[in-house]
Coordinates of C-alpha atoms and ligand atoms in Angstrom, one line a residue:
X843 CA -7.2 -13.6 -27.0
X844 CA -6.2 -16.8 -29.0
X845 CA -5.0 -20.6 -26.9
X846 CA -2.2 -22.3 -29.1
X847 CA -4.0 -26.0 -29.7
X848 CA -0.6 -27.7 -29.3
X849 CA 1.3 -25.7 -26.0
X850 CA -2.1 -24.4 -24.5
X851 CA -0.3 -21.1 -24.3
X852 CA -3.0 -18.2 -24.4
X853 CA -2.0 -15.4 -26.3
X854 CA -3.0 -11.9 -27.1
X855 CA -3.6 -12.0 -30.9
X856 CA -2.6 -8.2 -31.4
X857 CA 1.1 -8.8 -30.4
X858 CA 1.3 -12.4 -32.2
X859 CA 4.0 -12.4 -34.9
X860 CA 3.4 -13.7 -38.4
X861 CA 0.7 -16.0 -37.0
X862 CA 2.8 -17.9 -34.7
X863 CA 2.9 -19.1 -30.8
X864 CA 5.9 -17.6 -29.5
X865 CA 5.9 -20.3 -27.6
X866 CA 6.2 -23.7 -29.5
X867 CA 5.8 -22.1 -32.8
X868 CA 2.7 -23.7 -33.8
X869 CA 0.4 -22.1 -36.3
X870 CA -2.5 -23.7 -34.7
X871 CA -4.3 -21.3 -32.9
X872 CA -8.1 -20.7 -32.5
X873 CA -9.7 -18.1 -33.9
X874 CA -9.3 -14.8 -31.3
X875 CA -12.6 -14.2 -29.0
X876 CA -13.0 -10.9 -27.1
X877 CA -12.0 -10.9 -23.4
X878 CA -12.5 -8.1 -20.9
X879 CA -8.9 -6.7 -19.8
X880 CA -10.7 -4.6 -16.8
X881 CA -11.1 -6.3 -13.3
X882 CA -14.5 -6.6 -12.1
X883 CA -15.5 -6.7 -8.7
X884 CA -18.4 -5.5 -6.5
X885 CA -18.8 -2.7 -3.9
X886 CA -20.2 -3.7 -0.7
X887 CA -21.2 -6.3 1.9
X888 CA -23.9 -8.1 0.3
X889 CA -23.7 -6.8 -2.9
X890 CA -22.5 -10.2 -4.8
X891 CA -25.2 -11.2 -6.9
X892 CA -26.4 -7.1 -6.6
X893 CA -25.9 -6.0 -10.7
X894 CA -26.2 -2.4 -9.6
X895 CA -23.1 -3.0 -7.5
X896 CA -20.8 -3.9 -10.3
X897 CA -17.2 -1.9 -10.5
X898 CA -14.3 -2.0 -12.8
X899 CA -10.6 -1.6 -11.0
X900 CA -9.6 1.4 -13.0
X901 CA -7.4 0.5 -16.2
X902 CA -5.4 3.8 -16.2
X903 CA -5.5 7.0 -14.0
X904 CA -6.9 9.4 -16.9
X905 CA -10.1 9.2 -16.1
X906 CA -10.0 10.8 -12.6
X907 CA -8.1 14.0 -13.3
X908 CA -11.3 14.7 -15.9
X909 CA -13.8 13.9 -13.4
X910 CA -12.0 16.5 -11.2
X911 CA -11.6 19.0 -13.3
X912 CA -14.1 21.0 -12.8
X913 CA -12.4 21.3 -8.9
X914 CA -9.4 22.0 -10.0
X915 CA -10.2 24.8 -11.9
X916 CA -12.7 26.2 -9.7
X917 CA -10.5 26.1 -6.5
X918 CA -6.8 26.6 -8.2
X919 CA -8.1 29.6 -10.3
X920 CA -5.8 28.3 -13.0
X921 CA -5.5 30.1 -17.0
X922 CA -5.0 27.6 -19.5
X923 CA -2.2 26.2 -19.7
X924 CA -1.9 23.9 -16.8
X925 CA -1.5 20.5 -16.1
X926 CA -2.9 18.3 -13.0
X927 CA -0.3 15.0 -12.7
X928 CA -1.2 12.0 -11.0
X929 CA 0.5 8.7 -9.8
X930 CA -1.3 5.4 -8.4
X931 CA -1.9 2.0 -9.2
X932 CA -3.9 0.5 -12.7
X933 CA -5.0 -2.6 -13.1
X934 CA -5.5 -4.6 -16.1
X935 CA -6.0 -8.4 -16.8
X936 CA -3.2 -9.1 -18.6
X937 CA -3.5 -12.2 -20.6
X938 CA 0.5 -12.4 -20.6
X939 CA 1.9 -11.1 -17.4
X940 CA 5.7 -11.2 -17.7
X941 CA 9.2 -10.5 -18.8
X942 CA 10.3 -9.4 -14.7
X943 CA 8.1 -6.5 -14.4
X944 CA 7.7 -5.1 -17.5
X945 CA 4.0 -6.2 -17.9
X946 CA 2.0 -7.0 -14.6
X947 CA -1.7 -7.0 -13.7
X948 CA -1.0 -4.7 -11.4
X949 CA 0.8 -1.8 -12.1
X950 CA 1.8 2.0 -11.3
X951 CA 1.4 4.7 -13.7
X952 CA 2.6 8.4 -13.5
X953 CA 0.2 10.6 -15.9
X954 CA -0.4 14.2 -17.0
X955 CA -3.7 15.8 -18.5
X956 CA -2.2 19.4 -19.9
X957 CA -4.8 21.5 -20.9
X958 CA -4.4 23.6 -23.9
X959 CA -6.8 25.9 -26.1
X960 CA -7.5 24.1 -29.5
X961 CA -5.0 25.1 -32.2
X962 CA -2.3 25.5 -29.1
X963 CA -2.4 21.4 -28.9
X964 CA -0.1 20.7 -31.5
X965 CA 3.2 22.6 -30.7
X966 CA 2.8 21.9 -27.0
X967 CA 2.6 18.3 -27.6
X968 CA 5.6 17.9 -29.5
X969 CA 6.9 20.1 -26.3
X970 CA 6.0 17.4 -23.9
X971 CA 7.3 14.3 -26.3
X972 CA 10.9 16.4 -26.2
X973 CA 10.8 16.7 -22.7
X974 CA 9.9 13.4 -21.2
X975 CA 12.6 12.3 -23.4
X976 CA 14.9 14.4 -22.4
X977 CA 13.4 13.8 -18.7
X978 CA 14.3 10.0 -19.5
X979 CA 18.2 10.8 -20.2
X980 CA 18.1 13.0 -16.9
X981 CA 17.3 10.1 -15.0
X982 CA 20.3 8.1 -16.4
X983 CA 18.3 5.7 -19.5
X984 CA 21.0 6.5 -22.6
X985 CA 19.5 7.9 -25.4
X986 CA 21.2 4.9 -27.3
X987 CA 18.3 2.9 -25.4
X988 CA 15.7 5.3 -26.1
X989 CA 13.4 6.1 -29.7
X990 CA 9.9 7.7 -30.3
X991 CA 7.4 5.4 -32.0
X992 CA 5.1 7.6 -33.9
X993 CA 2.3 5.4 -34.2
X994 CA 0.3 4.7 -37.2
X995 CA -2.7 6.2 -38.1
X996 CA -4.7 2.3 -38.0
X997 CA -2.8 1.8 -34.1
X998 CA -4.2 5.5 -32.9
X999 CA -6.9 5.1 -30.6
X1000 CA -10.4 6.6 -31.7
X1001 CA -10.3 9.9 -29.9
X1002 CA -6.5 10.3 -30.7
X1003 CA -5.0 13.3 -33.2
X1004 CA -1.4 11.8 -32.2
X1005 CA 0.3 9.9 -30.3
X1006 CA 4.2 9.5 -30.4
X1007 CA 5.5 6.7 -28.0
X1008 CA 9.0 6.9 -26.3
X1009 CA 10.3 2.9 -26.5
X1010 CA 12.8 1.6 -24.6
X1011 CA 15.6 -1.4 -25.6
X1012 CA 14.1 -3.5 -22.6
X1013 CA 15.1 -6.9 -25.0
X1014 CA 18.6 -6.2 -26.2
X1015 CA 19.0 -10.1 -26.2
X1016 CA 16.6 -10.2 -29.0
X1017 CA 18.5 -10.8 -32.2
X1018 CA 16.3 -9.0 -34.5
X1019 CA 16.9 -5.3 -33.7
X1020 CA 13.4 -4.6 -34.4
X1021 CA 12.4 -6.4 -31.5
X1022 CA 14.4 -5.5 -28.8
X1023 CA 11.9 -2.3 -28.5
X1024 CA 8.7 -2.1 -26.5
X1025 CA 6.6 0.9 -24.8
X1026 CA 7.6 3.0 -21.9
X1027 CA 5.4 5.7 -22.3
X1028 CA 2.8 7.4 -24.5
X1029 CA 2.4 11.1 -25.3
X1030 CA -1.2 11.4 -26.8
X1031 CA -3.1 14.4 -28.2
X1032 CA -6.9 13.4 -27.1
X1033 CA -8.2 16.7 -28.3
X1034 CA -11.7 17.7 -26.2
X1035 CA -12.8 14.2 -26.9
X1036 CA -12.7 13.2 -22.7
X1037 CA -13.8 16.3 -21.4
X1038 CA -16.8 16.4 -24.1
X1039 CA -17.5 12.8 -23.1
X1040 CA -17.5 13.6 -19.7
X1041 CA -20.1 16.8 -19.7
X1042 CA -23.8 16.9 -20.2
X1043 CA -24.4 19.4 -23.0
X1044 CA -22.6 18.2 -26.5
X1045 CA -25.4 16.4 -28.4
X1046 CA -24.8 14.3 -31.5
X1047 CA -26.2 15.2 -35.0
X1048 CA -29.7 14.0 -33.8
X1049 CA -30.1 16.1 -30.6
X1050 CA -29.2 13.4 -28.5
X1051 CA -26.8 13.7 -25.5
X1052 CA -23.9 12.2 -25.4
X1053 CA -23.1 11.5 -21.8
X1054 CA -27.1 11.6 -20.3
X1055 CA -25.6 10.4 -17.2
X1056 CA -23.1 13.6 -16.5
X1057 CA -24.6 16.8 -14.8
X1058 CA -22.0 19.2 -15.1
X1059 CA -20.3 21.0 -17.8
X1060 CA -16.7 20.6 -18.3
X1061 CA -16.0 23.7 -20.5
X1062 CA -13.8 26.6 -19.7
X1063 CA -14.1 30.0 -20.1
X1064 CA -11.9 32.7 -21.6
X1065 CA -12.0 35.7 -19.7
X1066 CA -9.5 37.6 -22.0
X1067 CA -11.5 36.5 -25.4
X1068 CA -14.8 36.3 -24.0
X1069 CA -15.7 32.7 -25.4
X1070 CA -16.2 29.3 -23.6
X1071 CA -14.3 26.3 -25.5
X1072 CA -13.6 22.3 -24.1
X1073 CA -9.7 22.7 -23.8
X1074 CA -7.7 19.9 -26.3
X1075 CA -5.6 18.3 -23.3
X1076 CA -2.1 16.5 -24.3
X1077 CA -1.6 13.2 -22.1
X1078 CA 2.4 12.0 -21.5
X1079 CA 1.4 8.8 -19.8
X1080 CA 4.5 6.7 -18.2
X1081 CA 4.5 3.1 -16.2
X1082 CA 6.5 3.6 -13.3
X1083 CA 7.5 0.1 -13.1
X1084 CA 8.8 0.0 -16.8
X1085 CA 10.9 3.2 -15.6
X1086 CA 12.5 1.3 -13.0
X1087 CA 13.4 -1.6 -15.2
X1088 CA 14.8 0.5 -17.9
X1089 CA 16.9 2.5 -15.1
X1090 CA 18.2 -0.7 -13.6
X1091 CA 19.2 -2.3 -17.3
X1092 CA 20.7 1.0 -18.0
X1093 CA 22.3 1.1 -14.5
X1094 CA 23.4 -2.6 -14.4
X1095 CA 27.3 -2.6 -15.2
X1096 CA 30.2 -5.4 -14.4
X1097 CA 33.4 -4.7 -13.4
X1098 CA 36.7 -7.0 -13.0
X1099 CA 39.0 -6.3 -9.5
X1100 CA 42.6 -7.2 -9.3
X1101 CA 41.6 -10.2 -8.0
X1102 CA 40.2 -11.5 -11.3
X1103 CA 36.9 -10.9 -9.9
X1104 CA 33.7 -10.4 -11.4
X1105 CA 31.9 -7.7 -9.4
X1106 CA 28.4 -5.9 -10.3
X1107 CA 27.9 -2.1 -9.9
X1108 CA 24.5 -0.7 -10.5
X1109 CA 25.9 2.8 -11.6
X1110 CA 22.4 4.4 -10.5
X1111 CA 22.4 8.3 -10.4
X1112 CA 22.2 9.2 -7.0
X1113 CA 19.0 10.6 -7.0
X1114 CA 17.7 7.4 -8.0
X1115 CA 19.7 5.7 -5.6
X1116 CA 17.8 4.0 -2.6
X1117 CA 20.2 4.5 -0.6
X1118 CA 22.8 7.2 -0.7
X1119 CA 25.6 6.8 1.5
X1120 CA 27.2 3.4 3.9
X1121 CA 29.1 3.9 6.8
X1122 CA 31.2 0.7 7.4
X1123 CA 33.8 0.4 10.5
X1124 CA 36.9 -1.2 9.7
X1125 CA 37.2 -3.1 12.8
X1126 CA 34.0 -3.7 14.3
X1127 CA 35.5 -5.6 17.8
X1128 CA 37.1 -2.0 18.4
X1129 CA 34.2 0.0 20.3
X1130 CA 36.0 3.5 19.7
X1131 CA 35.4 2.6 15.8
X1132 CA 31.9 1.3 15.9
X1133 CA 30.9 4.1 18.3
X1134 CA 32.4 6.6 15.4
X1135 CA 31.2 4.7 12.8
X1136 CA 27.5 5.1 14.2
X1137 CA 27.6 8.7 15.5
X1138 CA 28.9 9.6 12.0
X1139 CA 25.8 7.9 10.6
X1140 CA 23.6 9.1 12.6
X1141 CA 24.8 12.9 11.5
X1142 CA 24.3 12.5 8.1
X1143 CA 20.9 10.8 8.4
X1144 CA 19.1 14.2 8.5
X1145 CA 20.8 15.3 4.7
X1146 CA 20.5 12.0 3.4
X1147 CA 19.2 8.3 3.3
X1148 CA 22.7 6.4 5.2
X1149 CA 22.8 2.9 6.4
X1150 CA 25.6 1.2 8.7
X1151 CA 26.9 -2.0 8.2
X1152 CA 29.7 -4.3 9.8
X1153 CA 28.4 -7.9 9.1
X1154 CA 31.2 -8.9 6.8
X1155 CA 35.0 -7.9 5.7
X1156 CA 35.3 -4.4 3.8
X1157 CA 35.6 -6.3 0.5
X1158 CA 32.4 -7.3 0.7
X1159 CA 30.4 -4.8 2.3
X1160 CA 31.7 -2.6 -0.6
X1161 CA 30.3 -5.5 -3.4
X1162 CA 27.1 -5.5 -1.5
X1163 CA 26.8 -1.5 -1.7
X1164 CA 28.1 -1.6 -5.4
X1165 CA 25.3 -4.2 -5.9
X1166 CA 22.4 -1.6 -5.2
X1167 CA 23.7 1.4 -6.2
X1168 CA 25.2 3.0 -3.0
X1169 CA 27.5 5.9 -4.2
X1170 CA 29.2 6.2 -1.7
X1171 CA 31.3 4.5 1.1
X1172 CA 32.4 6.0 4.2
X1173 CA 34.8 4.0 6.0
X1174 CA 36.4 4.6 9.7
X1175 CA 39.4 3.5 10.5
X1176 CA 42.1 3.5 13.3
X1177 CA 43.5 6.8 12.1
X1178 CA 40.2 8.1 12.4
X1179 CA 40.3 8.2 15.9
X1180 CA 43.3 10.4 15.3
X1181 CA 43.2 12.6 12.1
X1182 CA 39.6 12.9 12.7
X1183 CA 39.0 11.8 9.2
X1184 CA 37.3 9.2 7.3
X1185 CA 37.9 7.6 3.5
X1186 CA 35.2 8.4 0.8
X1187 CA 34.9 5.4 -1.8
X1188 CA 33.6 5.9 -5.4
X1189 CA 31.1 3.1 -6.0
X1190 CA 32.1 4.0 -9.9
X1191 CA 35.8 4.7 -9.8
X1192 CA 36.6 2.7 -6.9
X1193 CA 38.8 5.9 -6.0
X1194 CA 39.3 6.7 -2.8
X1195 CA 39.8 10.2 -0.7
X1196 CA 40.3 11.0 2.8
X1197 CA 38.1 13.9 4.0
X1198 CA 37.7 15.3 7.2
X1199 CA 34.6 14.4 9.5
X1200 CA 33.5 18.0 10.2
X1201 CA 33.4 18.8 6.0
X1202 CA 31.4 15.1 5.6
X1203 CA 27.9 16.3 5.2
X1204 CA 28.4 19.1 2.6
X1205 CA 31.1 16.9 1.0
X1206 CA 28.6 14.3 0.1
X1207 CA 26.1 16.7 -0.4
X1208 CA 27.6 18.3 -2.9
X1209 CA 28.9 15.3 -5.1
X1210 CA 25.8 14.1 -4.6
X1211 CA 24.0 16.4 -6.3
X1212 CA 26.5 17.4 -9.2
X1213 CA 25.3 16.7 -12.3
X1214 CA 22.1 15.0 -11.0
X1215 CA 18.2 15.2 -11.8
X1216 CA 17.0 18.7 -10.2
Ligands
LIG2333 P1 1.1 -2.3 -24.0 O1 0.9 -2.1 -25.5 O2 2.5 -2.6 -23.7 O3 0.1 -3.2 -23.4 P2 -0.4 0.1 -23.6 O4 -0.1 0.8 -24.9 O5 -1.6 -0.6 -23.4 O6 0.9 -0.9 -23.3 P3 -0.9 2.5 -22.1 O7 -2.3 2.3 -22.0 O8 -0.4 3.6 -23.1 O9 -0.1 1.1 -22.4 O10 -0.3 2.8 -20.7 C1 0.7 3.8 -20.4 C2 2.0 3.1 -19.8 O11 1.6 2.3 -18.7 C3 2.7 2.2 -20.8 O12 3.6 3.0 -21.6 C4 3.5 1.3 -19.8 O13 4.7 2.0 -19.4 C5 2.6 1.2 -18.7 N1 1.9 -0.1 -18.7 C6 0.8 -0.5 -19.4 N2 0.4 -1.7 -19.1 C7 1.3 -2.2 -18.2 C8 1.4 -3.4 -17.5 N3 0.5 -4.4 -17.7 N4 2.4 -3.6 -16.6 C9 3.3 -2.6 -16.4 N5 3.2 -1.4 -17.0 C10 2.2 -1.2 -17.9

């Protein structure tokens, strides 16, 4: 952590740039001092000035899936290789929370331990760093967005044999190209260094333990080659927040009607899409309408997230749907009473189709899921 003397901006030293206060652009900046990034706090009622009662919010999930290891593989029966995922909240105190959400103290992160035998580890992580790229494209972020970040061998943490990061274009403002990049997610090769750390035998050259607090050995055992080994373990490691901001970025498109006017569509795919489908009545002081327009809702709620809405003219309940990502439009009309049919809109093409009520469901269903993240 440095403080610029001039702005009083505090700083992390590590992402300064030549020196400089991104701020004000000063130079004059005090030397860096160590700062904890973990969150302390204290487990029980009267445990405040209790030392033994000192706890750290955790910093990432990691650590958790090693604790439980043991359990997993004693109650899932699994062969190497296998994976245990996990998604919840970290906590870290950021010295410079910002940019939207793209760095908050707290935070949710989706990550994977894949266990592998040593000398499997490197083929299967360059596996993983292929397919949670891919994975990203799936999800709608364009590959023109995306690049790995093979990270030096100074940057690599200490129990790290690789680690390729997949960044993201989440400053495209930025005029330097080089900039516009930052981290979405890390794929790291931590060899046996956690599971090692975490047991009780491995000794150091002296003979002394390692861990003297563990009591359990976190080793597996090879029924087919007879011989028990720590498994390497490959760690793709994503923030689920930054995932969301590069979808919406990605997503975020404008549009011009024949009006001359600016409209926004956030062309989400429809998995991703909070909600899926609006049905909007076209006259909502006709009961026969709104009473339609609400049944037909109400059907489609069991296949898919639908909303009903009749607090404005058509024109702008479809900008509002456009706005966060609806696909699709149902509206009910007079003739609907009569053709017993209903117009789809596009929210991308702005096209629309008449389609009966009774097809509706598997209509939408299937454009729905054309295309889309399995
Ligand atoms: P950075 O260098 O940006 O601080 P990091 O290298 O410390 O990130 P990791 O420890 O590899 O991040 O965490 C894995 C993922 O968790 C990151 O790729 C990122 O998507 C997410 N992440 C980390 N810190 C934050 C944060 N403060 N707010 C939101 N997401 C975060």
């Amino acid at each position: 952590m440095v403080d610029c003397r001039e702005c009083k901006t505090r700083l992390r030293a590590d992402k300064l740039e030549d020196g400089k206060c991104p701020n004000c652009g000063s130079k004059n900046l005090t030397d860096p001092r160590p700062f904890n990034l973990m969150f302390q706090t204290h487990v029980g009622a009267t445990a405040e000035d209790d030392p033994s009662s000192l706890v750290y919010l955790r910093p990432e999930t990691a650590q958790g899936i090693f604790i439980n290891f043991l359990n997993v593989l004693t109650t899932s029966r699994r062969k190497l290789p296998f994976g245990v995922a996990q998604i919840g909240k970290s906590f870290r105190n950021e010295v410079t929370p910002g940019n939207f959400i793209f760095r908050t103290r707290e935070f949710e992160q989706m990550e994977m331990e894949y266990f592998v035998r040593p000398g499997e580890d490197e083929a299967v992580h360059q596996q993983w760093i292929d397919e949670c790229f891919q994975w990203f494209t799936r999800i709608g972020l364009s590959a023109d967005n995306l690049r790995f970040y093979e990270q030096p061998k100074e940057e690599l943490a200490h129990y790290a044999k690789r680690t390729v990061d997949i960044q993201y274009r989440f400053f495209p403002e930025r005029d330097e190209e080089e900039r516009q990049w930052d981290e979405l997610m890390g794929i790291a090769n931590r060899t046996d260094f956690d599971l090692k750390t975490h047991s009780k035998k491995p000794e150091d050259a002296e003979g002394k333990r390692l861990n003297p607090d563990s009591t359990d050995d976190l080793s597996y055992f090879d029924e087919a080659a007879k011989e028990r080994f720590y498994p390497y373990v490959i760690e793709p490691a994503a923030g689920v927040n930054r995932t969301v901001l590069a979808a919406l970025m990605d997503a975020y498109t404008e549009k011009t009607n024949d009006k001359g006017e600016m409209r926004v569509i956030l062309k989400l795919k429809p998995s991703l899409a909070p909600i899926k489908v609006a049905v909007l009545p076209l006259a909502k002081n006709k009961p026969e309408i709104v009473g339609l327009a609400k049944s037909i809702k109400t059907s489609l709620q069991p296949a898919m997230r639908a909303v009903y809405d009749d607090t404005g003219g058509i024109g702008k309940l479809y900008a509002r749907q456009d706005e966060i990502g609806t696909p699709f439009c149902v509206t009910v009309d007079h003739q609907s009473l009569e053709d017993e049919a209903v117009t789809v809109r596009d929210r991308d093409t702005w096209e629309q189709e008449r389609i009966k009520i009774t097809e509706l469901k598997d209509h939408l269903g299937k454009r729905l899921t054309d295309g889309d993240v399995k």
